[in-house]
Each structure stands twice: as structure tokens, then as C-alpha cells.
Short mmCIF file of C-alpha atoms and ligand atoms in Angstrom, two decimals:
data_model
loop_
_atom_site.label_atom_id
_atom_site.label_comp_id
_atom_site.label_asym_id
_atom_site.label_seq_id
_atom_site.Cartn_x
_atom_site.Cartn_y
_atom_site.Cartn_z
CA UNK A 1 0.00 0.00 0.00
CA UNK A 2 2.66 2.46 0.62
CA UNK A 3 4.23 2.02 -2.89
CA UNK A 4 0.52 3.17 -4.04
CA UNK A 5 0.35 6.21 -1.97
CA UNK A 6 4.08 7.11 -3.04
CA UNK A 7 2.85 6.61 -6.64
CA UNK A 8 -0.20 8.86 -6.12
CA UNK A 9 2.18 11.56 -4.13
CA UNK A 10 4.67 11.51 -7.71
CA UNK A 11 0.87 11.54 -9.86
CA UNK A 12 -0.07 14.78 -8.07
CA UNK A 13 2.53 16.65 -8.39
CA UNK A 14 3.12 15.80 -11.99
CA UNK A 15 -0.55 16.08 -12.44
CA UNK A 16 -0.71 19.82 -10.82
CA UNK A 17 2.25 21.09 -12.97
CA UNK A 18 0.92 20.43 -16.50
CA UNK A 19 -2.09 22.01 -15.59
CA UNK A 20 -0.30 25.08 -14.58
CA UNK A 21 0.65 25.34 -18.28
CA UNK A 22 -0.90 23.19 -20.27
CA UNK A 23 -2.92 23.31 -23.59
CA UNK A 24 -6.63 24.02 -22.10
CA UNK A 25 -7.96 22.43 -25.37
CA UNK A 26 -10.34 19.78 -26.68
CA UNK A 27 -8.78 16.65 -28.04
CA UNK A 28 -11.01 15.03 -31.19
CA UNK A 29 -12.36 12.12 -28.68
CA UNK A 30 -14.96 11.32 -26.00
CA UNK A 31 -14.81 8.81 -23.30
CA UNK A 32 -17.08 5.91 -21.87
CA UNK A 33 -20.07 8.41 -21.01
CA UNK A 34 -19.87 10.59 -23.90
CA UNK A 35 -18.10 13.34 -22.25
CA UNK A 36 -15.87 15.46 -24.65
CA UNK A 37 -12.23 14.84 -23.64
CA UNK A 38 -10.10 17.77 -23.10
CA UNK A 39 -6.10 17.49 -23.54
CA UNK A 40 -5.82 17.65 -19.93
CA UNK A 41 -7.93 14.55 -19.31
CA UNK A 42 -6.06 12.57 -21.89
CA UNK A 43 -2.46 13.37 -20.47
CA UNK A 44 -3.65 13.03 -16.76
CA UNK A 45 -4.87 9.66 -17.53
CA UNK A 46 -1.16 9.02 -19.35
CA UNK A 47 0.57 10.43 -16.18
CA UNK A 48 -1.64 7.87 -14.13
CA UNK A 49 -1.30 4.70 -16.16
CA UNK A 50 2.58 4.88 -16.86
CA UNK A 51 3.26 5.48 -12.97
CA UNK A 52 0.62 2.96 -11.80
CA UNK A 53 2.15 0.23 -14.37
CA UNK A 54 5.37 0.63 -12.62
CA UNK A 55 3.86 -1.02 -9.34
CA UNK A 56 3.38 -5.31 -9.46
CA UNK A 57 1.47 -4.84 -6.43
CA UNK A 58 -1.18 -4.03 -9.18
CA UNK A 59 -3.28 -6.00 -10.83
CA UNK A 60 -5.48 -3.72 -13.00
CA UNK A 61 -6.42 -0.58 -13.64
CA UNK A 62 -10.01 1.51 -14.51
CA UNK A 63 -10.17 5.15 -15.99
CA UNK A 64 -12.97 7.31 -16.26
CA UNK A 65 -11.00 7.60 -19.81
CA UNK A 66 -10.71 4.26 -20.64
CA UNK A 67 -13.73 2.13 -22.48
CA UNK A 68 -12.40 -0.81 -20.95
CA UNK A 69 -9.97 -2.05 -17.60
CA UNK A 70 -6.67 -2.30 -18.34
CA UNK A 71 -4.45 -5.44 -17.10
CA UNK A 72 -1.51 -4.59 -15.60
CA UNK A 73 0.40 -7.58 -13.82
CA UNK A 74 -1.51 -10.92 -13.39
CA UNK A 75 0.36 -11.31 -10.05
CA UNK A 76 -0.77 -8.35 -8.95
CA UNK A 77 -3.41 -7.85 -6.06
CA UNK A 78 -5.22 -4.08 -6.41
CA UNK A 79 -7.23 -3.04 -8.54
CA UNK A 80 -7.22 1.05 -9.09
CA UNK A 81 -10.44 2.68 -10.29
CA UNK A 82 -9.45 6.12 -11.01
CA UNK A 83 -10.66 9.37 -12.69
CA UNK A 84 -7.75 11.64 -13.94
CA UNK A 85 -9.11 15.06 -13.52
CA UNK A 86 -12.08 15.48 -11.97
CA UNK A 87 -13.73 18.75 -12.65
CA UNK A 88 -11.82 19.10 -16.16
CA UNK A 89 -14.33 21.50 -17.59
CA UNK A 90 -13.24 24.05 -14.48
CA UNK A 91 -9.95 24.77 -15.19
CA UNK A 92 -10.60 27.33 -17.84
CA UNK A 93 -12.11 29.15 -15.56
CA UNK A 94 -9.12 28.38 -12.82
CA UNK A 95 -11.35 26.63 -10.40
CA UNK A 96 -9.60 23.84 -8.36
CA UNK A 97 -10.06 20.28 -9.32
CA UNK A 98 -8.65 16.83 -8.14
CA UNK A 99 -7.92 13.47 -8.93
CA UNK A 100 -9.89 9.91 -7.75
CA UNK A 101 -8.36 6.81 -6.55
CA UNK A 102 -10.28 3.85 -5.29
CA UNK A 103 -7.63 0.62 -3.98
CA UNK A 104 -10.40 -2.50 -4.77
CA UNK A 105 -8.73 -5.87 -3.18
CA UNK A 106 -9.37 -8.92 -5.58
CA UNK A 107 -12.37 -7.92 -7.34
CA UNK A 108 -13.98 -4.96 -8.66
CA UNK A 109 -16.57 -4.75 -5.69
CA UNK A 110 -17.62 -1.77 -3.08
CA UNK A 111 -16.88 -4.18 0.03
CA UNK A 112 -13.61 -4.67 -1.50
CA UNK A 113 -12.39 -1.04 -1.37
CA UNK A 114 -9.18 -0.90 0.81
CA UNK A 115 -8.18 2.40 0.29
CA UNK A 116 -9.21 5.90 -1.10
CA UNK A 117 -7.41 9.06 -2.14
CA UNK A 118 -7.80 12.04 -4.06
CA UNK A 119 -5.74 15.29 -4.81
CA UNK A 120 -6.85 19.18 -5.01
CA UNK A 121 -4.83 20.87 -7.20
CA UNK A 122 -6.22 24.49 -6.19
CA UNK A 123 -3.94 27.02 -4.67
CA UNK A 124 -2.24 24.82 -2.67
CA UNK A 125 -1.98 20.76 -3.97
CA UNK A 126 -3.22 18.74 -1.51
CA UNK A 127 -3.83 14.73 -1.16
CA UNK A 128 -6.14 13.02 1.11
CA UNK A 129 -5.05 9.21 2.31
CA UNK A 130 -8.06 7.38 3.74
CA UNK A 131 -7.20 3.63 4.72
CA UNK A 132 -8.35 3.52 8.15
CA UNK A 133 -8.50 6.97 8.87
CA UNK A 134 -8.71 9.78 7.15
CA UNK A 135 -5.17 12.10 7.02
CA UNK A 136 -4.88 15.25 5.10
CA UNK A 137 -1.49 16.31 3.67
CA UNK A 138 -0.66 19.26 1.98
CA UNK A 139 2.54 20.39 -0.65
CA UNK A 140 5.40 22.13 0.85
CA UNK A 141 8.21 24.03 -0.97
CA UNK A 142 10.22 21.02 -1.34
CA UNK A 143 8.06 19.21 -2.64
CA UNK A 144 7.12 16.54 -0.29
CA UNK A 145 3.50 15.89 1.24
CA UNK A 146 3.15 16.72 5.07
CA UNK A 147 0.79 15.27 7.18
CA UNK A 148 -1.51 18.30 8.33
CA UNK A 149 -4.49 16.47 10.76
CA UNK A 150 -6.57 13.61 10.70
CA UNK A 151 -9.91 14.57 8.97
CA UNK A 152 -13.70 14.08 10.69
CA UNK A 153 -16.81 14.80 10.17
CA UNK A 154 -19.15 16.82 12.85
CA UNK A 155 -22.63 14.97 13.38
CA UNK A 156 -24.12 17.79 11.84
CA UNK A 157 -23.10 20.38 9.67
CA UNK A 158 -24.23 24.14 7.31
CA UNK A 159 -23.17 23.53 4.18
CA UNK A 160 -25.60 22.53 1.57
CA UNK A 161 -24.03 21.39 -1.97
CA UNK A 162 -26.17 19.70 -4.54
CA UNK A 163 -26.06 19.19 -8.65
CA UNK A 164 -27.92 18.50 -11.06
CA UNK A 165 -30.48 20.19 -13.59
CA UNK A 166 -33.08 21.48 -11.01
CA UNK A 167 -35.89 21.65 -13.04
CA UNK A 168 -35.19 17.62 -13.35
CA UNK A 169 -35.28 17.53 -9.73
CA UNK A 170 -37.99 15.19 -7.72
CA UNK A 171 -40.28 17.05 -5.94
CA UNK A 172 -39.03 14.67 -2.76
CA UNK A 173 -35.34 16.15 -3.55
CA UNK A 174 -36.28 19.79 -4.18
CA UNK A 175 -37.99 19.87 -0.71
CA UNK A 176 -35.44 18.35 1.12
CA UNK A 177 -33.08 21.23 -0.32
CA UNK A 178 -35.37 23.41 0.26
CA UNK A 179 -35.69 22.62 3.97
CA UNK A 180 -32.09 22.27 4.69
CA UNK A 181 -31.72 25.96 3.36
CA UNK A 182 -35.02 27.22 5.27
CA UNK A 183 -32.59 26.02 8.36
CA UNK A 184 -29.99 28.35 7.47
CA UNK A 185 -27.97 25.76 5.73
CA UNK A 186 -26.00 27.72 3.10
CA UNK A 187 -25.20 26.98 -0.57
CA UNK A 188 -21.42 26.11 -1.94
CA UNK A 189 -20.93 24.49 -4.98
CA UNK A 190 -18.40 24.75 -7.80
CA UNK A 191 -19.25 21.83 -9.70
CA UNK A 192 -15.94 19.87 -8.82
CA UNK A 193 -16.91 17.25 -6.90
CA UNK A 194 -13.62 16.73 -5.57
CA UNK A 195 -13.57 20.13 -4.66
CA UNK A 196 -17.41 20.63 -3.23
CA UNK A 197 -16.78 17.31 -1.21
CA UNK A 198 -13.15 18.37 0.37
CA UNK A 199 -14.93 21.78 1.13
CA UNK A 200 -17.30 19.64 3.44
CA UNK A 201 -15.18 17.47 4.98
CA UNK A 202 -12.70 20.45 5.95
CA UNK A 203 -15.90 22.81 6.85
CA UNK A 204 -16.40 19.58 9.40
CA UNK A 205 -19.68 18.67 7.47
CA UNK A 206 -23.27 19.56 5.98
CA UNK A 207 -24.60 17.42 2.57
CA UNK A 208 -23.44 17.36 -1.09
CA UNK A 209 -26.09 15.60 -3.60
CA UNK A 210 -26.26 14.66 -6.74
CA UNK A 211 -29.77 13.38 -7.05
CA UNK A 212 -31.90 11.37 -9.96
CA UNK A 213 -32.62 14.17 -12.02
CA UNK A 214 -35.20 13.24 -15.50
CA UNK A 215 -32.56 13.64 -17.83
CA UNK A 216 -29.96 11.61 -15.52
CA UNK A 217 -32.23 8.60 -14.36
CA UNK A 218 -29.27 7.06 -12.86
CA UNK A 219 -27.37 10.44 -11.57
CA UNK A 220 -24.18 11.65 -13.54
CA UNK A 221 -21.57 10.61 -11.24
CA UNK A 222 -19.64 6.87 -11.91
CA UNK A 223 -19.88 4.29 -9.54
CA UNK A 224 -16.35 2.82 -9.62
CA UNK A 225 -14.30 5.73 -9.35
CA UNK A 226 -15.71 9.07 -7.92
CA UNK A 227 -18.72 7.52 -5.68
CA UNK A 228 -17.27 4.88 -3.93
CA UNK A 229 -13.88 6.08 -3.23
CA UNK A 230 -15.51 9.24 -1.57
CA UNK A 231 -18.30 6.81 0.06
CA UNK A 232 -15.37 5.40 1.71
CA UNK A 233 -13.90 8.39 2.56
CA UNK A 234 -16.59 9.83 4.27
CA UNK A 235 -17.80 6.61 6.22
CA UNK A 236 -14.20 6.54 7.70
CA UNK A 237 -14.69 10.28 9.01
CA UNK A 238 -17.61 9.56 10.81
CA UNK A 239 -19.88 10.33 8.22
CA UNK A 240 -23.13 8.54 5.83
CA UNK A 241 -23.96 8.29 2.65
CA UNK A 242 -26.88 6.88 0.65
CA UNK A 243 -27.95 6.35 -2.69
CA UNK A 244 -31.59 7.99 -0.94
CA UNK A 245 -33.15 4.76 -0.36
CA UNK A 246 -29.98 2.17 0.71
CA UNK A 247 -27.96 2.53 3.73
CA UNK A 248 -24.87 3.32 2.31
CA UNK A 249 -23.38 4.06 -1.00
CA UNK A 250 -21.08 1.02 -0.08
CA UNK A 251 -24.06 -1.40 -0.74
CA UNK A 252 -24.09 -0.47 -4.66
CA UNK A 253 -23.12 -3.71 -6.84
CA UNK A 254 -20.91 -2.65 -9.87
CA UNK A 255 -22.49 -4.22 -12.91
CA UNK A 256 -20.82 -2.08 -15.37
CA UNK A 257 -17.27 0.09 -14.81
CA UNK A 258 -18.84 3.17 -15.97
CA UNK A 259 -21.96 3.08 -14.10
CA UNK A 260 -24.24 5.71 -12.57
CA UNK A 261 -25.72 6.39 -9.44
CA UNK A 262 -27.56 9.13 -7.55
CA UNK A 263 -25.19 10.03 -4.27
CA UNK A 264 -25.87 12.20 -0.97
CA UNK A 265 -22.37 12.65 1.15
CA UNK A 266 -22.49 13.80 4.42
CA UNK A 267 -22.58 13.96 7.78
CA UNK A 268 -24.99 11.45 9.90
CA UNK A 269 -27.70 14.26 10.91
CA UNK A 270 -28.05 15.49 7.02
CA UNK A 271 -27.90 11.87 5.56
CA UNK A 272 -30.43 10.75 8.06
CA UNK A 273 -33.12 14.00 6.76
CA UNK A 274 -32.35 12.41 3.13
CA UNK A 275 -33.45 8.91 4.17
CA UNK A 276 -36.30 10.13 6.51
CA UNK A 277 -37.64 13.33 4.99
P1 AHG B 1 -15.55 15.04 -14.63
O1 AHG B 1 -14.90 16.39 -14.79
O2 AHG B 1 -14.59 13.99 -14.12
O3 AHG B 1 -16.31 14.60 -15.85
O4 AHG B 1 -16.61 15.13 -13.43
C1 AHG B 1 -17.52 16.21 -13.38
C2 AHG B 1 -18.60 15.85 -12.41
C3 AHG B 1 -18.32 16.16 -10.94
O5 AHG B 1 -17.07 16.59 -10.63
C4 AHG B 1 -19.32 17.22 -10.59
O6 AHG B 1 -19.81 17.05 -9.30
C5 AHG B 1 -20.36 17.11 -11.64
O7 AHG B 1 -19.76 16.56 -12.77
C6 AHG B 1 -20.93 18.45 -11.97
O8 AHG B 1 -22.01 18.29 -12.80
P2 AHG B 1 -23.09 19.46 -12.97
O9 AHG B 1 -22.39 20.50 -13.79
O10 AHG B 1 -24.20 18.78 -13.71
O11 AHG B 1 -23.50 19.96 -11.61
MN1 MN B 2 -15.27 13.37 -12.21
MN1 MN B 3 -12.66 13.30 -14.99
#
């Protein structure tokens, strides 16, 4: 495991300095879900898969960019689910955006998750290590990731973050927004999810949604590599999550490696007015 966190530590940093200067262009593909590909995308997922190839601790790997998983050693043990850049279509406009890493043991299943991390390259780069807890670390001059303070999440927090094309909304959803913000919850969202969801965690806690909308049936964000590795994230700080019916996000088979879900993040209190109205 630590040769996978020292991998993701070299990824970030590499990651964080071509977007400093890098083209800001559309390449001439799309990926699995249809999305447009931007250069960045492309060369983050290139950064990622010749680092994570280097490692026989790993067995296989999934990219947000990639139709297909990739096999990397048959030996190997981990499986990394991954997307490159999350948030790509932000960084014209200089927003901060991250990177996703979910550690699957064996076999591509939630229950199997060992590990999650994700970067924020904003104005500082930052990584976030969750095996058993949940450690923040941020750049320094030199280079090298330092351990800043173990991450939780309050029982209850004010932050209110939620996607999705509102007038698609349920009417369930829209008035359980609605009531979180007649409590004085308030609204933050850049459309990063990396970047919405580290906002919570560090804020100590509050709700970020991305419902069923009735152009999205199945939500917009993918299973494999941006909900789980965040469900575990936020289960190990003392927080719940829920797909608005289940128990946890962590109960979600993977059929398919670019699946869907809706997903609600948050602390206990929050998750709890999802389930229960
Ligand atoms: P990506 O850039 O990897 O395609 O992910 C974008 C995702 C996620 O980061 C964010 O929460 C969501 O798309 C935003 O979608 P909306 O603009 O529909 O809110
Ligand atoms: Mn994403
Ligand atoms: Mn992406």
C-alpha cells in the first residue's frame, strides 16, 4: 500500500504542474459516457497509467477515460479505479479540481475497497489518504506531502451542496433542499466534486447531492471511481452516505465500470433528513 500512496504523491505533483501550463484544449475524442475529452484529461490519464504500471502490487487498472480495464500484472493484487481530472471542464475558468483513486482488493466490488485518495490541485496541492483513517497532507516548498491532521466529520453540519439540472429535480429532492436551506444551511458548490466534497469534509460537514434528475435517471456521477472512493472516505470520518433509499453508498453492486448512481455525502444528521424526509 505504501508504494501506491508514493505513486499517487509523484501523480499529483506531476498532475498539478501540467495544468499550470498546459494546452486548455479539446482533443477530437470522447470517453465511456460521452463526455468530450479535453487534452488535460487525456495526459492526466497518461501520467496515471505509466506510474501505476510501474507497481506489481497491481493488478489492473479503470479510468474514467478508458472504455475498458486495463491489465496490468496478473500477479498483482489491487485493482485502481481512477478518474484523472475530476472537474476538467473548471480549469478554464481556474477553479480547483482533483484526482480519484479507489484501492479494490481482488475484485472490482464496493466491500472490496481498501483504500481511497484524491488530490486538489487548487492554490495549494493537496492529497487526502483514507485507509483507516482519514489524514490530510498538503505540498510544501520542497516538494514533499506533510501530514496536516486527521480529517472528521461533525454529526451535523451548514453547508448545503447539490447538482444536477433542477428543473429535473424530484419534488421529494427539491424539498429536502429546500428545507435544509429554510434552516440556514448555506449553498457552496463549484461543480468539482472533488472540490465541493473536500470543502465539506474540511468545513467539518453539511450534505453534497447529486440526485436522480429526468434527464440523468441514474445520476451523472460513476460508480467505480468518484462515488465509492468518496463513500469510503466519508464513512471513515464519521460520516453517511446513501444512494436515498440504501444505507450506504457502499451497498451499490458494480455491474458495469462506468456506471451511474444518484449520491448524498455527508454527515450522519443530514444523511439521516435524506433517508427520513
Ligand atoms: P468530470 O470532470 O470527471 O467529468 O466530473 C464532473 C462531475 C463532478 O465533478 C461534478 O460534481 C459534476 O460533474 C458536476 O455536474 P453538474 O455541472 O451537472 O452539476
Ligand atoms: Mn469526475
Ligand atoms: Mn474526470
Amino acid at each position: 500500500m505504501q508504494e501506491i500512496i508514493k505513486a499517487v504523491q509523484d501523480i499529483a505533483i506531476k498532475i498539478s504542474e501540467v495544468l499550470k501550463y498546459g494546452d486548455l484544449g479539446y482533443a477530437a475524442s470522447s470517453n465511456a459516457t460521452g463526455d468530450t475529452q479535453l487534452k488535460l484529461d487525456i495526459l492526466s490519464d497518461e501520467i496515471i497509467e505509466n506510474r501505476l504500471k510501474e507497481l506489481s502490487s497491481i493488478k489492473a487498472i479503470i479510468s474514467e477515460e478508458k472504455d475498458a480495464p486495463l491489465s496490468v500484472n496478473d500477479g498483482g493484487e489491487y485493482i485502481i479505479a481512477y478518474d484523472p481530472l475530476d472537474g476538467s471542464s473548471l480549469v478554464d475558468v481556474n477553479f480547483a479540481v482533483g484526482s480519484i483513486f479507489g484501492v479494490y482488493k481482488g475484485s472490482l466490488e464496493a466491500r472490496n475497497l481498501v483504500a481511497a485518495l484524491y488530490s486538489v490541485y487548487g492554490p495549494r496541492v493537496e492529497l487526502v489518504v483514507c485507509d483507516d483513517s482519514v489524514k490530510l497532507f498538503r505540498l510544501n516548498r520542497d516538494n514533499e506531502f506533510k501530514f496536516i491532521k486527521n480529517l472528521e466529520l461533525n454529526q451535523k453540519g451548514k453547508i448545503n451542496a447539490t447538482g444536477g439540472t433542477q428543473k429535473g429535480w424530484s419534488d421529494s429532492h427539491r424539498a429536502m433542499i429546500k428545507s435544509l436551506f429554510d434552516d440556514g444551511y448555506r449553498l457552496r458548490y463549484s461543480g468539482a466534486m472533488v472540490s465541493d466534497l473536500h470543502q465539506v469534509l474540511l468545513k467539518g460537514g453539511g450534505l453534497f447531492s447529486y440526485p436522480a434528475t429526468t434527464d440523468a435517471p441514474n445520476g451523472k456521477l460513476r460508480v467505480a471511481f468518484e462515488v465509492l472512493p468518496f463513500a469510503y472516505i466519508y464513512e471513515k470520518a464519521g460520516g453517511a452516505t446513501t444512494n436515498g433509499v440504501n444505507d450506504s453508498l457502499l451497498d451499490i453492486k458494480i455491474e458495469q465500470t462506468h456506471q451511474t448512481t444518484p449520491c448524498y455525502f455527508g454527515s450522519k444528521f443530514e444523511i439521516d433528513r435524506v433517508k427520513n424526509g
